Amino acid sequence: MLRYVYIFHVQLFTLYCTIMKKKIYNSIVPWFAGASLLVLFLTAMTTGKRIVAGQRWYYIDADTSGTVLVKNANGPTLGYSATSGVKILTVDGLAFKDLNKNGKLDKYEDWRLPVEERAKDLAARMSIEQIAGLMLYSAHQAIPAMSGGPFGAGTYGGKKYSDGGIDPASVTDQQKAFLLNDNLRHILITMVPSPEVAAKWNNNVQALVEGAGLGIPVNTSTDPRHGTNPGVEYMAGAGGKISQWPDEIGLAATFDPKVVKQFGHIGAQEYRALGITTALSPQIDLASEPRWTRFGGTFGEDPQLSADMARAYVDGFQTSTGASEIRDGWGYNSVNAMMKHWPGGGPEEAGRDAHFAYGKFAVYPGNNFDEHVVSFVDGALKLDGKTKMAAAVMPYYTISYGVDNKNKENMGNSYNKYLITDLLRTKYHFDGVVCTDWAVTADEGKTPDIFGGKSWGMEKNTIAERHYKILMAGVDQFGGNNDAGPVIEAYKIGVKEHGEAFMRARFEQSAVRLLTNIFRVGLFENPYLDPANSAKVVGSPEFMAAGYQAQLKSVVLLKNSGNVLPLQKGKTIYLPKKYTAAMQGMFGPPSKEKYEDAVKADLIKKYFNVTDDPDKADCAVVFISSPASGAGYDKADVTKGGTGYVPITLQYAPYTATDAREHSIAAGDPAEPTVSDRTYRGKSVSPGNYQDIKTIQDTKAAMKGKPVIVVLNLSKPVVPAEFEKDASAIIADFGVQNQAILDVISGAVEPSGLLPFQMPANMSTVELQDEDIPHDMICYTDAAGHTYDFGFGMNWEGVIKDARTAKYANRIAKPLITVNGSRASITDATPGANIYYTVDGTTPSFIDADKYSKPFAIKTGVIVKAIAKKYGVDNSSLVALINQVNKSASK
């Protein structure tokens, strides 16, 4: 307590001197200094801490883990391991860590200096081998290590953790090797059994590297781990105790950036308590392709909403305030945000994903590249807070097909100098860390469906050549690579081409960027954690409550026929079993199909009576999930003599792609040398969970006219036409706990969420839309006349119209098509917006050929489609009109 009294006295005296304009400073300082030292001495006497006479700092004896803390008056608390060999230097009465153990204070060890100066000093001291290690970002690390499998496997003194007798917080043999031999300092962690174990492992790793070389601490990262499903990898990563929030697409459904900023602020505190200082998030790809596998990890399809959410997310994660702030908004509660995936992985052709060779191409048939960078350049790179912009960027695996008009290179985004240097760094002024996605330099699989390296466009080059190409593109770091060898080989290639001085400067440039992110979150001063405090912070009741409130705000009410909702508590409901289809995951064998309780009995009984007999029920509640039709590639099709490419459908019933494009936009991969066209036109696919629709239909029949409420868990859009007519009410959720659904159904909470994407009328409009244009589908309209467009949602009073919908929905006004006799004209109310149209049934592209300039002749029966666009901002929803004799009908 007395040490706080001392600090208070210093601060009070400083304030007093400022007010008095230092008139009495010279006369009172000697007295005050003596009094302060007396207070400091008494503090040490009463707390058992070791004091060094005449200095403005004191030791706290090492704890049981060997961590020593040093308290600087009006300065940072330093932490180091008693086993690392680090000593404390005293300069100007203040304490500093002698990280390189040379007995003097170097600039990078001086916490008083600006971060940039410290980073440059340290980079200049590093060997090429040390910088090469700094450029590595580890493959996935589980704590404790897995005993086998593709991710997180490891050993301890040659033994597996499953052999028993091993501390789960121990550092693995493999981790010691890449930290000490390869000089790696960036680690991606996945599972941990508890916050305490995470904190102890962090301390063990930091102590290990602190004693090596220049004493550079470890920067630990994670993929998102705040979801509500405790069975997934990253949720299990906090022992199930971290606060639970809706999926990112659910955060978007709140249409409230304040909720996202709160999430970032809380998430950052929990991450720091786990030892995590970099978030591999937010994922701000514009989800303009509704079939894309990773749709649910985005903020949806609207560039302006995505930009505001991205800005709030990064501000929340990166900004420290008050006593936790070190400088310029950075501090001990800050987490570096790595926005992803530049320049946007959303427009994947036909919805396939670039984790596999079959999904390597992002395409832009609508000429709409500019909207895909809005969430980056107007969001995460233009913050409201003092940290100014996201600390790091991760390009996606994809080849952004046809985008590079300068060098004409079609290769993965991390290899493309136009995308990284010319656009991101030069045009948009980003000078932070650019880190590749994981394994972009590794060799791809023998067939397109094998999960391997993602060296798209550089498949036939050597691994060292791939590293060199990426470095010359302007990238700083290699995700998923524990081996410094290829980076050093890339350096040698550069020396031959450009000379030693050039390559040394290029390496130091990246080193400064990487070190900056480690310095400004305070790791060089104290990377150690108190495990007991970690247990209190992670998943605290306050944080859990905030996450739950966000879940409630994300729930969307789509239909409420006859105001069937809310249900009175105590009503009797029929709750059919929920079906989960057998699914082929990204790794390993398929999961088994199963039927299980949709809601645990002890939870549902807190709200309603439950019966197995529909005749005894007042209503039914059916839980279903988005259609699961696979990833757009099927080995069985290859066996039959096909190319392997099949449709991805958003409907539950079997689907045949009669409206798919005749020829794919992009194709070509060494793993399939005979395939030059990836079209799937005319092929069929059947979703694995077609049973969901049958459950609704069977329940509807069993209820004999009594209400059926459908709860739809959405990871991406669906076609509601198959089930809407059989549902009295429809609730959409995006990864929330069942309790949140029940709170809405029972009326404990009024729904307020809004659709962050369009719901298509049918699969034809899905096939005809352009992968790169959002809002370009004909949306489903239900029996009540409500259209499930972007921004639609209901509360108990009806359709929501509020400040959120005014700001984001129809930001660019829908075009108005009018027909007078045989001529049609199109107008738009948004100043500066251009109108694009077609009369052949296709979706308009933002090209001169489709640009509207004057009224045009139109025949009876022709479908006019129109969409308005404001460059670099957004586009309107699609409008379609069928010209009929002497009249027109909008659809």
Tab-separated table of N, CA, C and O in Angstrom, residues 314-315 318 330 336-337 339 376-377 379-393 424 428-432 517 520:
chain	number	residue	atom	x	y	z
A	314	VAL	N	-10.711	-3.364	-34.117
A	314	VAL	CA	-9.283	-3.104	-33.938
A	314	VAL	C	-9.055	-2.062	-32.851
A	314	VAL	O	-8.141	-2.194	-32.028
A	315	ASP	N	-9.874	-1.015	-32.833
A	315	ASP	CA	-9.764	-0.040	-31.743
A	315	ASP	C	-9.899	-0.720	-30.388
A	315	ASP	O	-9.155	-0.417	-29.445
A	318	GLN	N	-6.694	-3.008	-29.675
A	318	GLN	CA	-5.364	-2.392	-29.613
A	318	GLN	C	-5.236	-1.283	-28.573
A	318	GLN	O	-4.117	-0.960	-28.162
A	330	TRP	N	-1.078	2.459	-26.961
A	330	TRP	CA	-0.564	1.091	-26.768
A	330	TRP	C	-0.215	0.869	-25.304
A	330	TRP	O	0.181	1.791	-24.602
A	336	ASN	N	-2.070	-6.677	-30.533
A	336	ASN	CA	-1.902	-6.355	-31.943
A	336	ASN	C	-2.978	-7.060	-32.765
A	336	ASN	O	-3.162	-8.273	-32.637
A	337	ALA	N	-3.673	-6.321	-33.612
A	337	ALA	CA	-4.698	-6.919	-34.474
A	337	ALA	C	-4.109	-7.156	-35.859
A	337	ALA	O	-3.546	-6.243	-36.461
A	339	MET	N	-5.391	-7.827	-39.265
A	339	MET	CA	-6.594	-7.875	-40.096
A	339	MET	C	-6.360	-8.819	-41.275
A	339	MET	O	-5.271	-8.908	-41.824
A	376	PHE	N	-10.823	-2.539	-45.213
A	376	PHE	CA	-9.422	-2.395	-44.817
A	376	PHE	C	-9.038	-0.917	-44.740
A	376	PHE	O	-8.657	-0.420	-43.676
A	377	VAL	N	-9.129	-0.223	-45.865
A	377	VAL	CA	-8.561	1.121	-45.938
A	377	VAL	C	-9.424	2.180	-45.248
A	377	VAL	O	-8.900	3.182	-44.762
A	379	GLY	N	-11.606	1.217	-42.777
A	379	GLY	CA	-11.971	0.633	-41.491
A	379	GLY	C	-10.758	0.394	-40.622
A	379	GLY	O	-10.359	1.235	-39.813
A	380	ALA	N	-10.130	-0.758	-40.772
A	380	ALA	CA	-9.038	-1.159	-39.880
A	380	ALA	C	-7.785	-0.311	-40.042
A	380	ALA	O	-6.934	-0.291	-39.147
A	381	LEU	N	-7.638	0.381	-41.168
A	381	LEU	CA	-6.478	1.260	-41.356
A	381	LEU	C	-6.808	2.729	-41.100
A	381	LEU	O	-5.975	3.607	-41.347
A	382	LYS	N	-7.993	2.987	-40.594
A	382	LYS	CA	-8.408	4.359	-40.308
A	382	LYS	C	-9.175	4.372	-38.986
A	382	LYS	O	-10.390	4.579	-38.940
A	383	LEU	N	-8.445	4.175	-37.900
A	383	LEU	CA	-9.059	4.004	-36.594
A	383	LEU	C	-9.442	5.337	-35.959
A	383	LEU	O	-8.882	6.382	-36.284
A	384	ASP	N	-10.392	5.277	-35.044
A	384	ASP	CA	-10.737	6.436	-34.233
A	384	ASP	C	-9.742	6.619	-33.095
A	384	ASP	O	-9.493	7.731	-32.647
A	385	GLY	N	-9.181	5.510	-32.608
A	385	GLY	CA	-8.285	5.546	-31.461
A	385	GLY	C	-6.864	5.949	-31.801
A	385	GLY	O	-6.484	6.110	-32.966
A	386	LYS	N	-6.038	6.087	-30.753
A	386	LYS	CA	-4.685	6.611	-30.899
A	386	LYS	C	-3.721	5.650	-31.588
A	386	LYS	O	-2.653	6.072	-32.034
A	387	THR	N	-4.056	4.364	-31.662
A	387	THR	CA	-3.138	3.441	-32.337
A	387	THR	C	-3.188	3.576	-33.850
A	387	THR	O	-2.362	3.000	-34.558
A	388	LYS	N	-4.174	4.302	-34.367
A	388	LYS	CA	-4.266	4.774	-35.756
A	388	LYS	C	-4.619	3.710	-36.791
A	388	LYS	O	-5.461	3.935	-37.639
A	389	MET	N	-3.948	2.564	-36.775
A	389	MET	CA	-4.275	1.543	-37.763
A	389	MET	C	-3.905	0.172	-37.223
A	389	MET	O	-3.147	0.045	-36.255
A	390	ALA	N	-4.458	-0.869	-37.852
A	390	ALA	CA	-4.157	-2.237	-37.432
A	390	ALA	C	-2.655	-2.483	-37.493
A	390	ALA	O	-1.954	-1.999	-38.389
A	391	ALA	N	-2.160	-3.264	-36.549
A	391	ALA	CA	-0.723	-3.509	-36.444
A	391	ALA	C	-0.198	-4.407	-37.544
A	391	ALA	O	0.975	-4.328	-37.906
A	392	ALA	N	-1.046	-5.272	-38.067
A	392	ALA	CA	-0.572	-6.268	-39.026
A	392	ALA	C	-1.667	-6.626	-40.020
A	392	ALA	O	-2.854	-6.379	-39.775
A	393	VAL	N	-1.242	-7.194	-41.138
A	393	VAL	CA	-2.148	-7.601	-42.208
A	393	VAL	C	-1.772	-9.009	-42.657
A	393	VAL	O	-0.586	-9.328	-42.768
A	424	LEU	N	-1.150	-1.810	-50.978
A	424	LEU	CA	-1.241	-1.749	-49.520
A	424	LEU	C	-0.242	-0.756	-48.922
A	424	LEU	O	-0.610	0.089	-48.102
A	428	TYR	N	-1.967	2.951	-49.925
A	428	TYR	CA	-2.738	3.069	-48.691
A	428	TYR	C	-1.870	3.277	-47.456
A	428	TYR	O	-2.374	3.250	-46.334
A	429	HIS	N	-0.555	3.455	-47.634
A	429	HIS	CA	0.359	3.940	-46.593
A	429	HIS	C	0.445	3.031	-45.367
A	429	HIS	O	0.611	3.505	-44.243
A	430	PHE	N	0.377	1.748	-45.577
A	430	PHE	CA	0.531	0.810	-44.461
A	430	PHE	C	1.997	0.413	-44.330
A	430	PHE	O	2.592	-0.108	-45.262
A	431	ASP	N	2.570	0.655	-43.146
A	431	ASP	CA	3.962	0.289	-42.912
A	431	ASP	C	4.104	-0.664	-41.729
A	431	ASP	O	5.157	-0.752	-41.101
A	432	GLY	N	3.044	-1.382	-41.424
A	432	GLY	CA	3.106	-2.370	-40.365
A	432	GLY	C	3.523	-3.724	-40.910
A	432	GLY	O	4.031	-3.862	-42.018
A	517	ASN	N	5.872	-4.236	-32.972
A	517	ASN	CA	4.664	-4.831	-32.397
A	517	ASN	C	4.934	-5.513	-31.061
A	517	ASN	O	4.019	-5.669	-30.251
A	520	ARG	N	5.682	-2.294	-28.290
A	520	ARG	CA	4.668	-1.363	-27.838
A	520	ARG	C	3.600	-1.982	-26.951
A	520	ARG	O	2.807	-1.254	-26.348
